[in-house]
PDB file of C-alpha atoms in Angstrom:
ATOM      1  CA  MET A   1       0.000   0.000   0.000  1.00 81.00           C
ATOM      2  CA  THR A   2       1.389   3.397  -0.974  1.00 88.00           C
ATOM      3  CA  ALA A   3       1.502   6.270   1.504  1.00 85.00           C
ATOM      4  CA  ARG A   4      -1.177   8.161  -0.450  1.00 85.00           C
ATOM      5  CA  GLU A   5      -3.561   5.212  -0.447  1.00 86.00           C
ATOM      6  CA  ARG A   6      -2.930   4.691   3.270  1.00 89.00           C
ATOM      7  CA  ASP A   7      -3.829   8.328   3.937  1.00 89.00           C
ATOM      8  CA  VAL A   8      -7.163   7.951   2.130  1.00 90.00           C
ATOM      9  CA  ARG A   9      -8.042   4.691   3.870  1.00 92.00           C
ATOM     10  CA  GLU A  10      -7.108   6.063   7.288  1.00 91.00           C
ATOM     11  CA  MET A  11      -9.293   9.110   6.698  1.00 89.00           C
ATOM     12  CA  CYS A  12     -12.149   6.843   5.611  1.00 91.00           C
ATOM     13  CA  ASP A  13     -11.777   4.698   8.723  1.00 91.00           C
ATOM     14  CA  PHE A  14     -11.740   7.747  11.003  1.00 90.00           C
ATOM     15  CA  LEU A  15     -14.837   9.286   9.412  1.00 89.00           C
ATOM     16  CA  SER A  16     -16.674   5.951   9.361  1.00 89.00           C
ATOM     17  CA  ARG A  17     -16.169   5.507  13.099  1.00 88.00           C
ATOM     18  CA  ARG A  18     -17.301   9.086  13.666  1.00 87.00           C
ATOM     19  CA  ASP A  19     -20.451   8.350  11.644  1.00 87.00           C
ATOM     20  CA  GLN A  20     -21.218   5.352  13.846  1.00 85.00           C
ATOM     21  CA  LYS A  21     -20.877   7.466  16.979  1.00 84.00           C
ATOM     22  CA  ARG A  22     -22.274  10.859  15.963  1.00 82.00           C
ATOM     23  CA  GLY A  23     -24.451  10.192  12.910  1.00 82.00           C
ATOM     24  CA  GLY A  24     -24.216  10.975   9.219  1.00 74.00           C
ATOM     25  CA  ARG A  25     -24.678  14.728   9.533  1.00 74.00           C
ATOM     26  CA  ALA A  26     -21.559  15.087  11.689  1.00 70.00           C
ATOM     27  CA  GLY A  27     -18.415  15.708   9.664  1.00 73.00           C
ATOM     28  CA  ARG A  28     -19.900  15.087   6.215  1.00 80.00           C
ATOM     29  CA  THR A  29     -18.943  18.546   4.923  1.00 85.00           C
ATOM     30  CA  ALA A  30     -15.288  17.764   5.648  1.00 84.00           C
ATOM     31  CA  LEU A  31     -15.647  14.330   4.053  1.00 89.00           C
ATOM     32  CA  VAL A  32     -17.082  15.686   0.797  1.00 90.00           C
ATOM     33  CA  ALA A  33     -14.494  18.490   0.655  1.00 90.00           C
ATOM     34  CA  TYR A  34     -11.693  15.933   1.053  1.00 89.00           C
ATOM     35  CA  LEU A  35     -13.191  13.800  -1.731  1.00 89.00           C
ATOM     36  CA  ARG A  36     -13.570  16.683  -4.148  1.00 90.00           C
ATOM     37  CA  THR A  37     -10.098  18.129  -3.604  1.00 90.00           C
ATOM     38  CA  ASP A  38      -7.386  15.803  -2.294  1.00 87.00           C
ATOM     39  CA  VAL A  39      -8.850  12.525  -3.553  1.00 90.00           C
ATOM     40  CA  ALA A  40      -9.929  13.910  -6.924  1.00 88.00           C
ATOM     41  CA  ASP A  41      -6.395  15.274  -7.439  1.00 86.00           C
ATOM     42  CA  LEU A  42      -4.899  11.890  -6.557  1.00 85.00           C
ATOM     43  CA  LEU A  43      -7.115  10.074  -9.046  1.00 87.00           C
ATOM     44  CA  SER A  44      -6.221  12.472 -11.848  1.00 86.00           C
ATOM     45  CA  GLY A  45      -2.497  12.023 -11.265  1.00 83.00           C
ATOM     46  CA  HIS A  46       0.012   9.567 -12.710  1.00 84.00           C
ATOM     47  CA  PHE A  47       0.290   6.031 -11.328  1.00 88.00           C
ATOM     48  CA  PRO A  48       3.499   4.041 -11.777  1.00 89.00           C
ATOM     49  CA  THR A  49       1.616   0.719 -12.081  1.00 94.00           C
ATOM     50  CA  GLU A  50      -1.887  -0.481 -12.864  1.00 92.00           C
ATOM     51  CA  ASP A  51      -2.150  -2.158  -9.449  1.00 93.00           C
ATOM     52  CA  ILE A  52      -1.453   1.131  -7.669  1.00 93.00           C
ATOM     53  CA  ARG A  53      -4.102   2.862  -9.802  1.00 93.00           C
ATOM     54  CA  ARG A  54      -6.677   0.182  -8.981  1.00 95.00           C
ATOM     55  CA  ASN A  55      -5.903   0.308  -5.286  1.00 94.00           C
ATOM     56  CA  MET A  56      -6.215   4.081  -5.159  1.00 93.00           C
ATOM     57  CA  THR A  57      -9.489   3.918  -7.110  1.00 95.00           C
ATOM     58  CA  SER A  58     -10.785   1.372  -4.612  1.00 95.00           C
ATOM     59  CA  ALA A  59      -9.847   3.659  -1.703  1.00 94.00           C
ATOM     60  CA  ALA A  60     -11.651   6.552  -3.400  1.00 95.00           C
ATOM     61  CA  ALA A  61     -14.691   4.313  -3.975  1.00 96.00           C
ATOM     62  CA  GLU A  62     -14.864   3.478  -0.289  1.00 95.00           C
ATOM     63  CA  LEU A  63     -14.753   7.149   0.642  1.00 95.00           C
ATOM     64  CA  ALA A  64     -17.476   7.914  -1.930  1.00 95.00           C
ATOM     65  CA  TYR A  65     -19.540   5.097  -0.419  1.00 96.00           C
ATOM     66  CA  LEU A  66     -19.168   6.742   2.987  1.00 95.00           C
ATOM     67  CA  ALA A  67     -20.317  10.079   1.528  1.00 95.00           C
ATOM     68  CA  GLY A  68     -23.398   8.295   0.204  1.00 95.00           C
ATOM     69  CA  TRP A  69     -24.063   6.415   3.419  1.00 95.00           C
ATOM     70  CA  THR A  70     -23.799   9.546   5.572  1.00 93.00           C
ATOM     71  CA  ALA A  71     -26.152  11.402   3.204  1.00 94.00           C
ATOM     72  CA  PHE A  72     -28.594   8.480   3.519  1.00 95.00           C
ATOM     73  CA  ASP A  73     -28.378   8.615   7.312  1.00 93.00           C
ATOM     74  CA  GLY A  74     -28.860  12.370   7.125  1.00 91.00           C
ATOM     75  CA  GLY A  75     -32.086  11.935   5.142  1.00 91.00           C
ATOM     76  CA  GLU A  76     -30.694  13.439   1.911  1.00 93.00           C
ATOM     77  CA  HIS A  77     -31.751  10.577  -0.310  1.00 95.00           C
ATOM     78  CA  PRO A  78     -31.195  11.923  -3.867  1.00 96.00           C
ATOM     79  CA  LEU A  79     -27.678  13.028  -2.864  1.00 95.00           C
ATOM     80  CA  ALA A  80     -27.051   9.665  -1.215  1.00 96.00           C
ATOM     81  CA  LEU A  81     -28.043   7.839  -4.387  1.00 96.00           C
ATOM     82  CA  ARG A  82     -25.665   9.928  -6.498  1.00 96.00           C
ATOM     83  CA  TRP A  83     -22.712   9.214  -4.208  1.00 96.00           C
ATOM     84  CA  LEU A  84     -23.535   5.518  -3.885  1.00 97.00           C
ATOM     85  CA  THR A  85     -23.843   5.177  -7.669  1.00 97.00           C
ATOM     86  CA  ALA A  86     -20.473   6.907  -8.097  1.00 96.00           C
ATOM     87  CA  ALA A  87     -18.965   4.608  -5.472  1.00 97.00           C
ATOM     88  CA  THR A  88     -20.292   1.512  -7.255  1.00 97.00           C
ATOM     89  CA  ASN A  89     -18.831   2.685 -10.555  1.00 97.00           C
ATOM     90  CA  LEU A  90     -15.443   3.402  -8.961  1.00 97.00           C
ATOM     91  CA  ALA A  91     -15.427   0.009  -7.231  1.00 97.00           C
ATOM     92  CA  GLU A  92     -16.160  -1.737 -10.525  1.00 97.00           C
ATOM     93  CA  GLU A  93     -13.427   0.284 -12.245  1.00 96.00           C
ATOM     94  CA  ALA A  94     -11.024  -0.821  -9.521  1.00 96.00           C
ATOM     95  CA  GLY A  95     -12.049  -4.453  -9.901  1.00 96.00           C
ATOM     96  CA  ASP A  96     -13.113  -4.506  -6.230  1.00 97.00           C
ATOM     97  CA  ALA A  97     -16.166  -6.736  -6.434  1.00 97.00           C
ATOM     98  CA  PRO A  98     -16.832  -7.002  -2.663  1.00 97.00           C
ATOM     99  CA  LEU A  99     -16.816  -3.214  -2.320  1.00 98.00           C
ATOM    100  CA  ALA A 100     -19.256  -2.918  -5.226  1.00 98.00           C
ATOM    101  CA  GLY A 101     -21.490  -5.420  -3.425  1.00 98.00           C
ATOM    102  CA  HIS A 102     -21.173  -3.489  -0.171  1.00 98.00           C
ATOM    103  CA  THR A 103     -22.293  -0.297  -1.897  1.00 98.00           C
ATOM    104  CA  LEU A 104     -25.214  -1.956  -3.691  1.00 98.00           C
ATOM    105  CA  ARG A 105     -26.245  -3.330  -0.294  1.00 98.00           C
ATOM    106  CA  ALA A 106     -26.418   0.247   1.035  1.00 98.00           C
ATOM    107  CA  MET A 107     -28.616   1.213  -1.925  1.00 98.00           C
ATOM    108  CA  ALA A 108     -30.884  -1.748  -1.128  1.00 98.00           C
ATOM    109  CA  HIS A 109     -31.090  -0.641   2.511  1.00 97.00           C
ATOM    110  CA  GLN A 110     -32.057   2.841   1.366  1.00 97.00           C
ATOM    111  CA  ALA A 111     -34.756   1.414  -0.913  1.00 98.00           C
ATOM    112  CA  VAL A 112     -36.255  -0.555   1.992  1.00 97.00           C
ATOM    113  CA  ASP A 113     -36.395   2.585   4.133  1.00 95.00           C
ATOM    114  CA  LEU A 114     -38.015   4.527   1.279  1.00 96.00           C
ATOM    115  CA  GLY A 115     -40.765   1.920   0.907  1.00 96.00           C
ATOM    116  CA  LYS A 116     -39.519   0.479  -2.397  1.00 98.00           C
ATOM    117  CA  PRO A 117     -39.213  -3.244  -1.563  1.00 97.00           C
ATOM    118  CA  GLN A 118     -39.029  -4.593  -5.118  1.00 97.00           C
ATOM    119  CA  GLN A 119     -36.199  -2.202  -5.936  1.00 98.00           C
ATOM    120  CA  ALA A 120     -34.509  -3.230  -2.695  1.00 98.00           C
ATOM    121  CA  VAL A 121     -34.668  -6.906  -3.669  1.00 98.00           C
ATOM    122  CA  ARG A 122     -33.199  -6.197  -7.119  1.00 98.00           C
ATOM    123  CA  LEU A 123     -30.325  -4.200  -5.648  1.00 98.00           C
ATOM    124  CA  ALA A 124     -29.681  -6.795  -2.943  1.00 98.00           C
ATOM    125  CA  GLU A 125     -29.655  -9.578  -5.520  1.00 98.00           C
ATOM    126  CA  ALA A 126     -27.094  -7.584  -7.498  1.00 98.00           C
ATOM    127  CA  SER A 127     -24.974  -7.175  -4.337  1.00 98.00           C
ATOM    128  CA  LEU A 128     -24.955 -10.973  -3.907  1.00 97.00           C
ATOM    129  CA  SER A 129     -24.177 -11.835  -7.508  1.00 93.00           C
ATOM    130  CA  ARG A 130     -21.009 -13.594  -8.646  1.00 89.00           C
ATOM    131  CA  ARG A 131     -17.722 -12.246  -7.238  1.00 96.00           C
ATOM    132  CA  ARG A 132     -19.397  -9.605  -5.068  1.00 97.00           C
ATOM    133  CA  TYR A 133     -20.490 -12.291  -2.606  1.00 97.00           C
ATOM    134  CA  ALA A 134     -17.997 -15.042  -3.446  1.00 96.00           C
ATOM    135  CA  GLN A 135     -14.929 -12.850  -2.803  1.00 96.00           C
ATOM    136  CA  ALA A 136     -16.310 -11.088   0.278  1.00 97.00           C
ATOM    137  CA  CYS A 137     -15.280 -12.080   3.801  1.00 96.00           C
ATOM    138  CA  TRP A 138     -17.820 -13.984   5.903  1.00 97.00           C
ATOM    139  CA  ARG A 139     -18.817 -10.889   7.900  1.00 97.00           C
ATOM    140  CA  GLU A 140     -19.545  -8.935   4.740  1.00 97.00           C
ATOM    141  CA  ARG A 141     -21.448 -11.862   3.250  1.00 98.00           C
ATOM    142  CA  SER A 142     -23.684 -11.848   6.306  1.00 98.00           C
ATOM    143  CA  LEU A 143     -24.295  -8.111   5.927  1.00 98.00           C
ATOM    144  CA  LEU A 144     -25.245  -8.492   2.251  1.00 98.00           C
ATOM    145  CA  GLY A 145     -27.525 -11.404   3.085  1.00 98.00           C
ATOM    146  CA  VAL A 146     -29.413  -9.798   5.944  1.00 98.00           C
ATOM    147  CA  VAL A 147     -30.217  -6.721   3.841  1.00 98.00           C
ATOM    148  CA  TYR A 148     -31.488  -9.083   1.140  1.00 98.00           C
ATOM    149  CA  ALA A 149     -33.717 -10.603   3.830  1.00 98.00           C
ATOM    150  CA  ARG A 150     -34.958  -7.105   4.707  1.00 98.00           C
ATOM    151  CA  GLY A 151     -36.004  -6.518   1.120  1.00 98.00           C
ATOM    152  CA  LEU A 152     -37.745  -9.883   0.892  1.00 98.00           C
ATOM    153  CA  ALA A 153     -39.559  -9.264   4.180  1.00 98.00           C
ATOM    154  CA  ALA A 154     -40.731  -5.839   3.037  1.00 97.00           C
ATOM    155  CA  SER A 155     -41.992  -7.518  -0.151  1.00 97.00           C
ATOM    156  CA  GLY A 156     -43.990 -10.055   1.879  1.00 96.00           C
ATOM    157  CA  GLU A 157     -41.885 -13.028   0.745  1.00 97.00           C
ATOM    158  CA  LYS A 158     -41.824 -14.727   4.141  1.00 97.00           C
ATOM    159  CA  LYS A 159     -40.293 -18.107   3.260  1.00 98.00           C
ATOM    160  CA  ALA A 160     -37.456 -16.579   1.222  1.00 98.00           C
ATOM    161  CA  ALA A 161     -36.843 -13.904   3.872  1.00 98.00           C
ATOM    162  CA  VAL A 162     -36.532 -16.472   6.670  1.00 98.00           C
ATOM    163  CA  ALA A 163     -34.138 -18.550   4.547  1.00 98.00           C
ATOM    164  CA  ALA A 164     -32.005 -15.455   3.881  1.00 98.00           C
ATOM    165  CA  LEU A 165     -31.955 -14.598   7.600  1.00 98.00           C
ATOM    166  CA  LEU A 166     -30.739 -18.103   8.466  1.00 98.00           C
ATOM    167  CA  GLN A 167     -28.018 -17.912   5.800  1.00 98.00           C
ATOM    168  CA  ALA A 168     -26.874 -14.515   7.107  1.00 98.00           C
ATOM    169  CA  GLU A 169     -26.634 -15.996  10.609  1.00 98.00           C
ATOM    170  CA  ARG A 170     -24.580 -18.936   9.320  1.00 98.00           C
ATOM    171  CA  ASP A 171     -22.240 -16.593   7.439  1.00 97.00           C
ATOM    172  CA  LEU A 172     -21.637 -14.440  10.507  1.00 97.00           C
ATOM    173  CA  ASN A 173     -20.982 -17.528  12.609  1.00 96.00           C
ATOM    174  CA  ARG A 174     -18.157 -18.420  10.210  1.00 96.00           C
ATOM    175  CA  ALA A 175     -16.440 -15.038  10.670  1.00 94.00           C
ATOM    176  CA  SER A 176     -13.480 -14.984  13.021  1.00 85.00           C
ATOM    177  CA  ALA A 177     -10.999 -12.486  14.405  1.00 72.00           C
ATOM    178  CA  SER A 178      -8.263 -14.036  12.271  1.00 72.00           C
ATOM    179  CA  ASP A 179     -10.061 -13.258   8.993  1.00 78.00           C
ATOM    180  CA  ASP A 180      -8.592 -10.658   6.652  1.00 86.00           C
ATOM    181  CA  GLU A 181     -11.519  -8.235   6.755  1.00 93.00           C
ATOM    182  CA  PRO A 182     -11.830  -4.740   5.255  1.00 94.00           C
ATOM    183  CA  ASN A 183     -12.237  -1.947   7.789  1.00 93.00           C
ATOM    184  CA  ARG A 184     -15.649  -1.049   6.354  1.00 95.00           C
ATOM    185  CA  VAL A 185     -17.307  -4.024   8.098  1.00 95.00           C
ATOM    186  CA  PHE A 186     -15.971  -3.211  11.586  1.00 93.00           C
ATOM    187  CA  PHE A 187     -19.469  -2.205  12.737  1.00 93.00           C
ATOM    188  CA  PHE A 188     -21.258  -5.392  11.700  1.00 95.00           C
ATOM    189  CA  GLY A 189     -21.531  -8.077  14.345  1.00 95.00           C
ATOM    190  CA  GLU A 190     -24.047  -9.866  16.525  1.00 96.00           C
ATOM    191  CA  ALA A 191     -25.855  -6.674  17.554  1.00 96.00           C
ATOM    192  CA  SER A 192     -26.184  -5.419  13.971  1.00 97.00           C
ATOM    193  CA  LEU A 193     -27.430  -8.772  12.708  1.00 98.00           C
ATOM    194  CA  ALA A 194     -30.024  -8.843  15.500  1.00 98.00           C
ATOM    195  CA  HIS A 195     -31.140  -5.287  14.604  1.00 98.00           C
ATOM    196  CA  GLU A 196     -31.659  -6.125  10.931  1.00 98.00           C
ATOM    197  CA  THR A 197     -33.301  -9.460  11.788  1.00 98.00           C
ATOM    198  CA  ALA A 198     -35.694  -7.641  14.114  1.00 98.00           C
ATOM    199  CA  ALA A 199     -36.602  -5.170  11.376  1.00 98.00           C
ATOM    200  CA  ALA A 200     -37.290  -8.034   8.958  1.00 98.00           C
ATOM    201  CA  LEU A 201     -39.463  -9.866  11.505  1.00 98.00           C
ATOM    202  CA  ARG A 202     -41.349  -6.631  12.209  1.00 98.00           C
ATOM    203  CA  ASP A 203     -42.100  -6.231   8.512  1.00 97.00           C
ATOM    204  CA  LEU A 204     -43.281  -9.859   8.393  1.00 97.00           C
ATOM    205  CA  GLY A 205     -45.719  -9.139  11.238  1.00 97.00           C
ATOM    206  CA  ASP A 206     -43.881 -11.138  13.922  1.00 97.00           C
ATOM    207  CA  LEU A 207     -43.879  -8.422  16.579  1.00 98.00           C
ATOM    208  CA  PRO A 208     -42.895 -10.616  19.570  1.00 97.00           C
ATOM    209  CA  GLY A 209     -39.982 -12.067  17.586  1.00 98.00           C
ATOM    210  CA  SER A 210     -39.001  -8.598  16.449  1.00 98.00           C
ATOM    211  CA  GLU A 211     -39.039  -7.315  20.031  1.00 98.00           C
ATOM    212  CA  ARG A 212     -36.794 -10.165  21.185  1.00 98.00           C
ATOM    213  CA  GLN A 213     -34.259  -9.443  18.462  1.00 98.00           C
ATOM    214  CA  PHE A 214     -34.265  -5.673  19.077  1.00 98.00           C
ATOM    215  CA  ARG A 215     -33.703  -6.370  22.785  1.00 98.00           C
ATOM    216  CA  HIS A 216     -30.841  -8.709  21.921  1.00 97.00           C
ATOM    217  CA  SER A 217     -29.329  -6.006  19.734  1.00 97.00           C
ATOM    218  CA  VAL A 218     -29.521  -3.467  22.567  1.00 96.00           C
ATOM    219  CA  ARG A 219     -27.902  -5.904  25.033  1.00 96.00           C
ATOM    220  CA  THR A 220     -25.006  -6.877  22.787  1.00 95.00           C
ATOM    221  CA  ARG A 221     -24.057  -3.563  21.130  1.00 92.00           C
ATOM    222  CA  ARG A 222     -20.725  -2.000  22.057  1.00 84.00           C
ATOM    223  CA  GLY A 223     -20.664   1.557  23.373  1.00 81.00           C
ATOM    224  CA  GLU A 224     -19.059   3.270  20.382  1.00 83.00           C
ATOM    225  CA  PHE A 225     -22.075   2.637  18.123  1.00 90.00           C
ATOM    226  CA  THR A 226     -24.194   5.407  19.606  1.00 90.00           C
ATOM    227  CA  ARG A 227     -26.212   6.298  16.507  1.00 91.00           C
ATOM    228  CA  THR A 228     -27.357   2.752  15.769  1.00 93.00           C
ATOM    229  CA  HIS A 229     -28.070   2.152  19.473  1.00 94.00           C
ATOM    230  CA  ALA A 230     -30.425   5.147  19.505  1.00 93.00           C
ATOM    231  CA  VAL A 231     -32.183   3.985  16.333  1.00 95.00           C
ATOM    232  CA  THR A 232     -32.560   0.451  17.702  1.00 96.00           C
ATOM    233  CA  LEU A 233     -34.156   1.770  20.901  1.00 97.00           C
ATOM    234  CA  GLY A 234     -36.514   3.905  18.807  1.00 96.00           C
ATOM    235  CA  TYR A 235     -37.574   0.878  16.761  1.00 97.00           C
ATOM    236  CA  LEU A 236     -37.917  -1.271  19.884  1.00 97.00           C
ATOM    237  CA  GLY A 237     -40.248   1.258  21.484  1.00 97.00           C
ATOM    238  CA  ALA A 238     -42.385   1.345  18.347  1.00 96.00           C
ATOM    239  CA  VAL A 239     -42.731  -2.453  18.313  1.00 97.00           C
ATOM    240  CA  GLN A 240     -43.685  -2.422  22.002  1.00 96.00           C
ATOM    241  CA  ALA A 241     -46.299   0.263  21.363  1.00 94.00           C
ATOM    242  CA  GLN A 242     -47.739  -1.727  18.441  1.00 95.00           C
ATOM    243  CA  GLN A 243     -48.314  -4.608  20.854  1.00 95.00           C
ATOM    244  CA  GLY A 244     -50.183  -2.326  23.268  1.00 93.00           C
ATOM    245  CA  HIS A 245     -47.375  -2.054  25.845  1.00 94.00           C
ATOM    246  CA  LEU A 246     -47.422   1.737  26.088  1.00 91.00           C
ATOM    247  CA  ASP A 247     -45.724   2.105  29.483  1.00 91.00           C
ATOM    248  CA  LEU A 248     -42.893  -0.163  28.370  1.00 95.00           C
ATOM    249  CA  ALA A 249     -42.619   1.731  25.079  1.00 95.00           C
ATOM    250  CA  CYS A 250     -42.392   5.048  26.935  1.00 94.00           C
ATOM    251  CA  GLU A 251     -39.559   3.680  29.064  1.00 95.00           C
ATOM    252  CA  THR A 252     -37.701   2.499  25.959  1.00 96.00           C
ATOM    253  CA  TRP A 253     -38.300   5.753  24.087  1.00 96.00           C
ATOM    254  CA  ASN A 254     -36.932   7.741  27.026  1.00 95.00           C
ATOM    255  CA  GLN A 255     -33.772   5.630  26.759  1.00 95.00           C
ATOM    256  CA  ALA A 256     -33.685   6.355  23.028  1.00 95.00           C
ATOM    257  CA  LEU A 257     -33.864  10.107  23.638  1.00 95.00           C
ATOM    258  CA  ASP A 258     -31.063   9.792  26.205  1.00 94.00           C
ATOM    259  CA  ALA A 259     -28.923   7.946  23.640  1.00 93.00           C
ATOM    260  CA  MET A 260     -29.554  10.575  20.951  1.00 91.00           C
ATOM    261  CA  ALA A 261     -27.723  13.329  22.830  1.00 87.00           C
ATOM    262  CA  GLY A 262     -25.068  14.642  20.437  1.00 86.00           C
ATOM    263  CA  VAL A 263     -26.203  12.400  17.562  1.00 88.00           C
ATOM    264  CA  GLN A 264     -26.871  14.103  14.206  1.00 87.00           C
ATOM    265  CA  SER A 265     -28.823  11.525  12.243  1.00 91.00           C
ATOM    266  CA  GLY A 266     -31.889  11.782  10.056  1.00 91.00           C
ATOM    267  CA  ARG A 267     -32.776   8.166  10.796  1.00 92.00           C
ATOM    268  CA  ALA A 268     -32.589   8.755  14.542  1.00 91.00           C
ATOM    269  CA  ARG A 269     -34.698  11.886  14.133  1.00 92.00           C
ATOM    270  CA  GLU A 270     -37.295   9.931  12.157  1.00 93.00           C
ATOM    271  CA  THR A 271     -37.735   7.517  15.074  1.00 93.00           C
ATOM    272  CA  VAL A 272     -38.665  10.544  17.216  1.00 94.00           C
ATOM    273  CA  VAL A 273     -41.187  11.696  14.598  1.00 94.00           C
ATOM    274  CA  GLN A 274     -42.734   8.212  14.596  1.00 93.00           C
ATOM    275  CA  MET A 275     -42.667   8.218  18.397  1.00 92.00           C
ATOM    276  CA  ARG A 276     -44.761  11.383  18.530  1.00 92.00           C
ATOM    277  CA  ARG A 277     -47.168   9.929  15.985  1.00 92.00           C
ATOM    278  CA  ALA A 278     -47.673   6.829  18.143  1.00 90.00           C
ATOM    279  CA  LEU A 279     -48.142   8.980  21.244  1.00 88.00           C
ATOM    280  CA  SER A 280     -50.688  11.324  19.642  1.00 87.00           C
ATOM    281  CA  PRO A 281     -53.811   9.561  21.036  1.00 85.00           C
ATOM    282  CA  PHE A 282     -52.404   9.752  24.580  1.00 79.00           C
ATOM    283  CA  ARG A 283     -50.425  12.973  24.903  1.00 69.00           C
ATOM    284  CA  GLY A 284     -53.475  15.106  25.781  1.00 65.00           C
ATOM    285  CA  ARG A 285     -53.557  13.565  29.235  1.00 62.00           C
ATOM    286  CA  ALA A 286     -51.736  16.179  31.298  1.00 53.00           C
ATOM    287  CA  GLY A 287     -49.121  14.734  33.631  1.00 56.00           C
ATOM    288  CA  SER A 288     -49.127  11.320  31.970  1.00 80.00           C
ATOM    289  CA  ARG A 289     -45.933   9.508  30.961  1.00 85.00           C
ATOM    290  CA  ALA A 290     -46.976   9.900  27.326  1.00 86.00           C
ATOM    291  CA  ALA A 291     -47.385  13.676  27.710  1.00 86.00           C
ATOM    292  CA  GLU A 292     -44.020  14.011  29.464  1.00 89.00           C
ATOM    293  CA  LEU A 293     -42.301  11.909  26.804  1.00 92.00           C
ATOM    294  CA  ASP A 294     -43.928  13.900  24.023  1.00 90.00           C
ATOM    295  CA  ALA A 295     -42.590  17.102  25.572  1.00 89.00           C
ATOM    296  CA  ARG A 296     -39.074  15.596  25.511  1.00 91.00           C
ATOM    297  CA  ALA A 297     -39.589  14.524  21.904  1.00 91.00           C
ATOM    298  CA  ARG A 298     -40.687  18.019  20.887  1.00 90.00           C
ATOM    299  CA  THR A 299     -37.552  19.448  22.444  1.00 90.00           C
ATOM    300  CA  ALA A 300     -35.379  16.889  20.629  1.00 88.00           C
ATOM    301  CA  LEU A 301     -37.000  17.838  17.322  1.00 86.00           C
ATOM    302  CA  GLY A 302     -36.841  21.559  18.034  1.00 80.00           C
ATOM    303  CA  VAL A 303     -40.633  21.813  17.772  1.00 66.00           C
ATOM    304  CA  GLY A 304     -42.243  24.680  19.677  1.00 52.00           C
TER     305      GLY A 304
END
């Protein structure tokens, strides 16, 4: 690895870990500026060998992916799609099939969140095709597979979704600390798999199963993943409320609001919007837990 490539990858790793802790809106301006100046200049320069050019293009693709992912988390979906498409093209140019799959997986995740399940399934299938899955490490294979399951679940394809969930679990079980894994999958482990499994079960209508998996995700997540922890708690509260457990949901949502302190994430914010929507039939009762929680939620959203 050349010194220039190492610089780009180290910057990507730093900003990726910041995204996991603070959310996609934190530091993205600096990320995009770095891409458009330093990295663009590097790509337009001379490379002594084809291998060095491919490696630098791959590093740039990973940074472009991160720009897309942080825009997605920030709720800027058209911008996210442009960056993720650019990242896929750069990864293909570099011959980095697993990175192309990783980026297509992010596009599939975005499609699920935007309520486009058929598009999500197509993108997830593309992420799993040929070398994109075959050359990926076991941890990344699991990540690709569980997002495929999310798309299938959102499409109502229960049998296929359950099969994909089981395969994703098997793939993650085969990952080990000795594997040669790219830094981009550092965040994906037992807690993340449980979170995505819970979301798939929720979309399939299995609310008790979804609640168990969200709880497992909360219990097993490490402290540095603040953003995802807050989102998981938001989703858990929603599933509890759907089952009629309002007091329990209010307790969970209070924990979610605690976890969101300092987090700048459109997805985390959306869980607060959905929280207020679920509380709307109950918040008129002055002094109730629902009314107190709604007041906290309004403050978090900056609503007067």
